[in-house]
C-alpha cells in the first residue's frame, strides 16, 4: 500500500474510477461513466463512455486536462483500463505519477466512492423510465 499526502493545490492529485455498467444510452451506446475527483477541493466531473478501455479512459483524461491542468498524480484502482500499457505510457508522457489503490479496498478512494452514490441518486431523479437517457445528465464530451 502506498501512503499518499494531501494536495496543496487544486488538480494536483486526481482520483479516477468507473461507474457501471448502466443501461445502454445514446447513439454511441454508452454504458459506463468515468469519474474524476480533485483530492483537495473534491470537485468532481464525469464522462460517459461506451467501454471500459484504456483508449476511452485516456481520451476522457486528455479532455479533463484540456479543461483544467495536468495533475502531478492519479489515484486509480487496478482495473485493466488503468493498468494497460497505453494508460501507463500516457501518464509517463504527461509526467503523471500513477498510484494504484489496494485491490478490493475501495476505501482508498472513499470520497470518490461517496460521490458515486450521489451521482446515482441524481440520475435516478432525472432519467426516463427506461433509464436510456442518463447520458444527457452527465458531462458531455
Short mmCIF file of C-alpha atoms in Angstrom, two decimals:
data_model
loop_
_atom_site.label_atom_id
_atom_site.label_comp_id
_atom_site.label_asym_id
_atom_site.label_seq_id
_atom_site.Cartn_x
_atom_site.Cartn_y
_atom_site.Cartn_z
CA UNK A 1 0.00 0.00 0.00
CA UNK A 2 1.29 3.45 -0.91
CA UNK A 3 1.00 6.31 1.54
CA UNK A 4 -0.18 9.48 -0.14
CA UNK A 5 -0.14 13.05 1.07
CA UNK A 6 -2.88 15.62 0.76
CA UNK A 7 -2.62 18.03 -2.14
CA UNK A 8 -1.74 21.67 -1.57
CA UNK A 9 -3.10 22.95 -4.91
CA UNK A 10 -6.28 22.15 -6.84
CA UNK A 11 -5.93 19.46 -9.53
CA UNK A 12 -2.55 18.31 -8.23
CA UNK A 13 -3.88 14.85 -7.35
CA UNK A 14 -6.91 13.33 -9.08
CA UNK A 15 -8.83 10.12 -8.34
CA UNK A 16 -10.39 8.19 -11.24
CA UNK A 17 -12.96 5.40 -11.17
CA UNK A 18 -15.71 3.77 -13.22
CA UNK A 19 -19.47 3.66 -12.55
CA UNK A 20 -21.45 0.97 -14.35
CA UNK A 21 -22.42 -0.89 -16.34
CA UNK A 22 -25.55 1.19 -16.83
CA UNK A 23 -28.39 0.70 -19.33
CA UNK A 24 -27.16 1.39 -22.86
CA UNK A 25 -27.78 5.02 -23.82
CA UNK A 26 -27.38 7.27 -26.82
CA UNK A 27 -26.08 6.84 -30.34
CA UNK A 28 -22.64 5.80 -29.05
CA UNK A 29 -24.16 3.04 -26.88
CA UNK A 30 -22.76 4.49 -23.67
CA UNK A 31 -22.73 2.10 -20.71
CA UNK A 32 -20.25 3.49 -18.18
CA UNK A 33 -19.23 6.74 -16.51
CA UNK A 34 -15.60 7.63 -15.87
CA UNK A 35 -15.47 9.84 -12.77
CA UNK A 36 -12.62 12.16 -11.84
CA UNK A 37 -12.31 13.94 -8.50
CA UNK A 38 -9.80 16.50 -7.25
CA UNK A 39 -8.20 15.38 -3.99
CA UNK A 40 -8.11 18.85 -2.43
CA UNK A 41 -11.39 20.52 -3.41
CA UNK A 42 -13.41 17.33 -4.05
CA UNK A 43 -14.54 18.89 -7.34
CA UNK A 44 -15.89 16.01 -9.44
CA UNK A 45 -16.63 15.57 -13.10
CA UNK A 46 -17.91 12.64 -15.10
CA UNK A 47 -17.55 11.41 -18.68
CA UNK A 48 -19.93 8.91 -20.30
CA UNK A 49 -18.04 6.15 -22.12
CA UNK A 50 -19.07 3.10 -24.15
CA UNK A 51 -16.49 0.64 -22.89
CA UNK A 52 -14.01 0.42 -20.05
CA UNK A 53 -10.89 0.57 -22.22
CA UNK A 54 -7.57 2.35 -21.89
CA UNK A 55 -8.36 4.23 -25.11
CA UNK A 56 -11.62 5.72 -23.84
CA UNK A 57 -10.11 6.38 -20.41
CA UNK A 58 -7.14 8.24 -21.94
CA UNK A 59 -9.44 10.23 -24.21
CA UNK A 60 -11.53 11.39 -21.24
CA UNK A 61 -8.38 12.14 -19.20
CA UNK A 62 -6.98 14.30 -22.01
CA UNK A 63 -10.33 16.12 -22.23
CA UNK A 64 -10.20 16.73 -18.46
CA UNK A 65 -6.61 18.01 -18.71
CA UNK A 66 -7.54 20.37 -21.55
CA UNK A 67 -10.14 21.98 -19.27
CA UNK A 68 -8.10 22.13 -16.07
CA UNK A 69 -4.41 21.16 -15.89
CA UNK A 70 -2.07 18.18 -15.89
CA UNK A 71 -2.17 16.64 -12.43
CA UNK A 72 1.01 15.52 -10.68
CA UNK A 73 -0.57 12.21 -9.69
CA UNK A 74 -3.58 9.98 -10.37
CA UNK A 75 -5.13 7.53 -7.93
CA UNK A 76 -6.91 4.61 -9.57
CA UNK A 77 -7.96 1.08 -8.79
CA UNK A 78 -6.25 -1.75 -10.62
CA UNK A 79 -8.82 -2.08 -13.40
CA UNK A 80 -7.47 -3.16 -16.77
CA UNK A 81 -8.12 0.28 -18.27
CA UNK A 82 -5.78 1.82 -15.67
CA UNK A 83 -3.10 -0.89 -15.78
CA UNK A 84 -2.99 -1.09 -19.59
CA UNK A 85 0.22 -0.13 -21.36
CA UNK A 86 -1.49 2.75 -23.20
CA UNK A 87 -2.66 4.35 -19.95
CA UNK A 88 0.77 3.87 -18.34
CA UNK A 89 2.52 5.42 -21.37
CA UNK A 90 0.07 8.34 -21.38
CA UNK A 91 0.86 9.01 -17.72
CA UNK A 92 4.61 8.73 -18.39
CA UNK A 93 4.38 11.10 -21.37
CA UNK A 94 2.48 13.67 -19.30
CA UNK A 95 4.80 13.11 -16.30
CA UNK A 96 1.91 11.99 -14.10
CA UNK A 97 2.66 9.66 -11.20
CA UNK A 98 0.21 6.79 -11.14
CA UNK A 99 -0.88 5.48 -7.72
CA UNK A 100 -2.91 2.27 -7.54
CA UNK A 101 -5.25 1.62 -4.64
CA UNK A 102 -5.11 -1.73 -2.91
CA UNK A 103 -7.18 -4.44 -4.62
CA UNK A 104 -10.66 -4.93 -3.13
CA UNK A 105 -10.21 -1.84 -0.92
CA UNK A 106 -12.47 0.93 -2.30
CA UNK A 107 -12.00 2.95 0.89
CA UNK A 108 -8.73 4.23 -0.60
CA UNK A 109 -10.88 6.42 -2.83
CA UNK A 110 -13.62 6.95 -0.25
CA UNK A 111 -14.59 10.49 -1.27
CA UNK A 112 -14.91 9.46 -4.91
CA UNK A 113 -16.93 6.36 -3.99
CA UNK A 114 -19.30 8.57 -1.94
CA UNK A 115 -19.71 10.89 -4.93
CA UNK A 116 -20.80 7.85 -6.97
CA UNK A 117 -23.74 7.34 -4.61
CA UNK A 118 -24.73 10.99 -5.07
CA UNK A 119 -24.37 10.71 -8.86
CA UNK A 120 -26.56 7.60 -8.96
CA UNK A 121 -29.27 9.27 -6.85
CA UNK A 122 -29.14 12.34 -9.09
CA UNK A 123 -29.52 10.22 -12.22
CA UNK A 124 -32.45 8.28 -10.72
CA UNK A 125 -34.27 11.58 -10.24
CA UNK A 126 -33.95 12.69 -13.85
CA UNK A 127 -33.76 9.74 -16.22
CA UNK A 128 -36.70 8.38 -18.18
CA UNK A 129 -38.43 5.21 -17.01
CA UNK A 130 -36.35 3.06 -19.40
CA UNK A 131 -33.18 4.64 -17.98
CA UNK A 132 -31.83 5.13 -21.51
CA UNK A 133 -31.23 8.89 -21.37
CA UNK A 134 -28.88 9.08 -18.36
CA UNK A 135 -26.05 10.30 -20.61
CA UNK A 136 -27.89 13.62 -21.13
CA UNK A 137 -27.33 14.43 -17.45
CA UNK A 138 -23.61 13.62 -17.39
CA UNK A 139 -20.85 15.93 -18.64
CA UNK A 140 -20.82 15.71 -22.47
CA UNK A 141 -17.55 15.08 -24.28
#
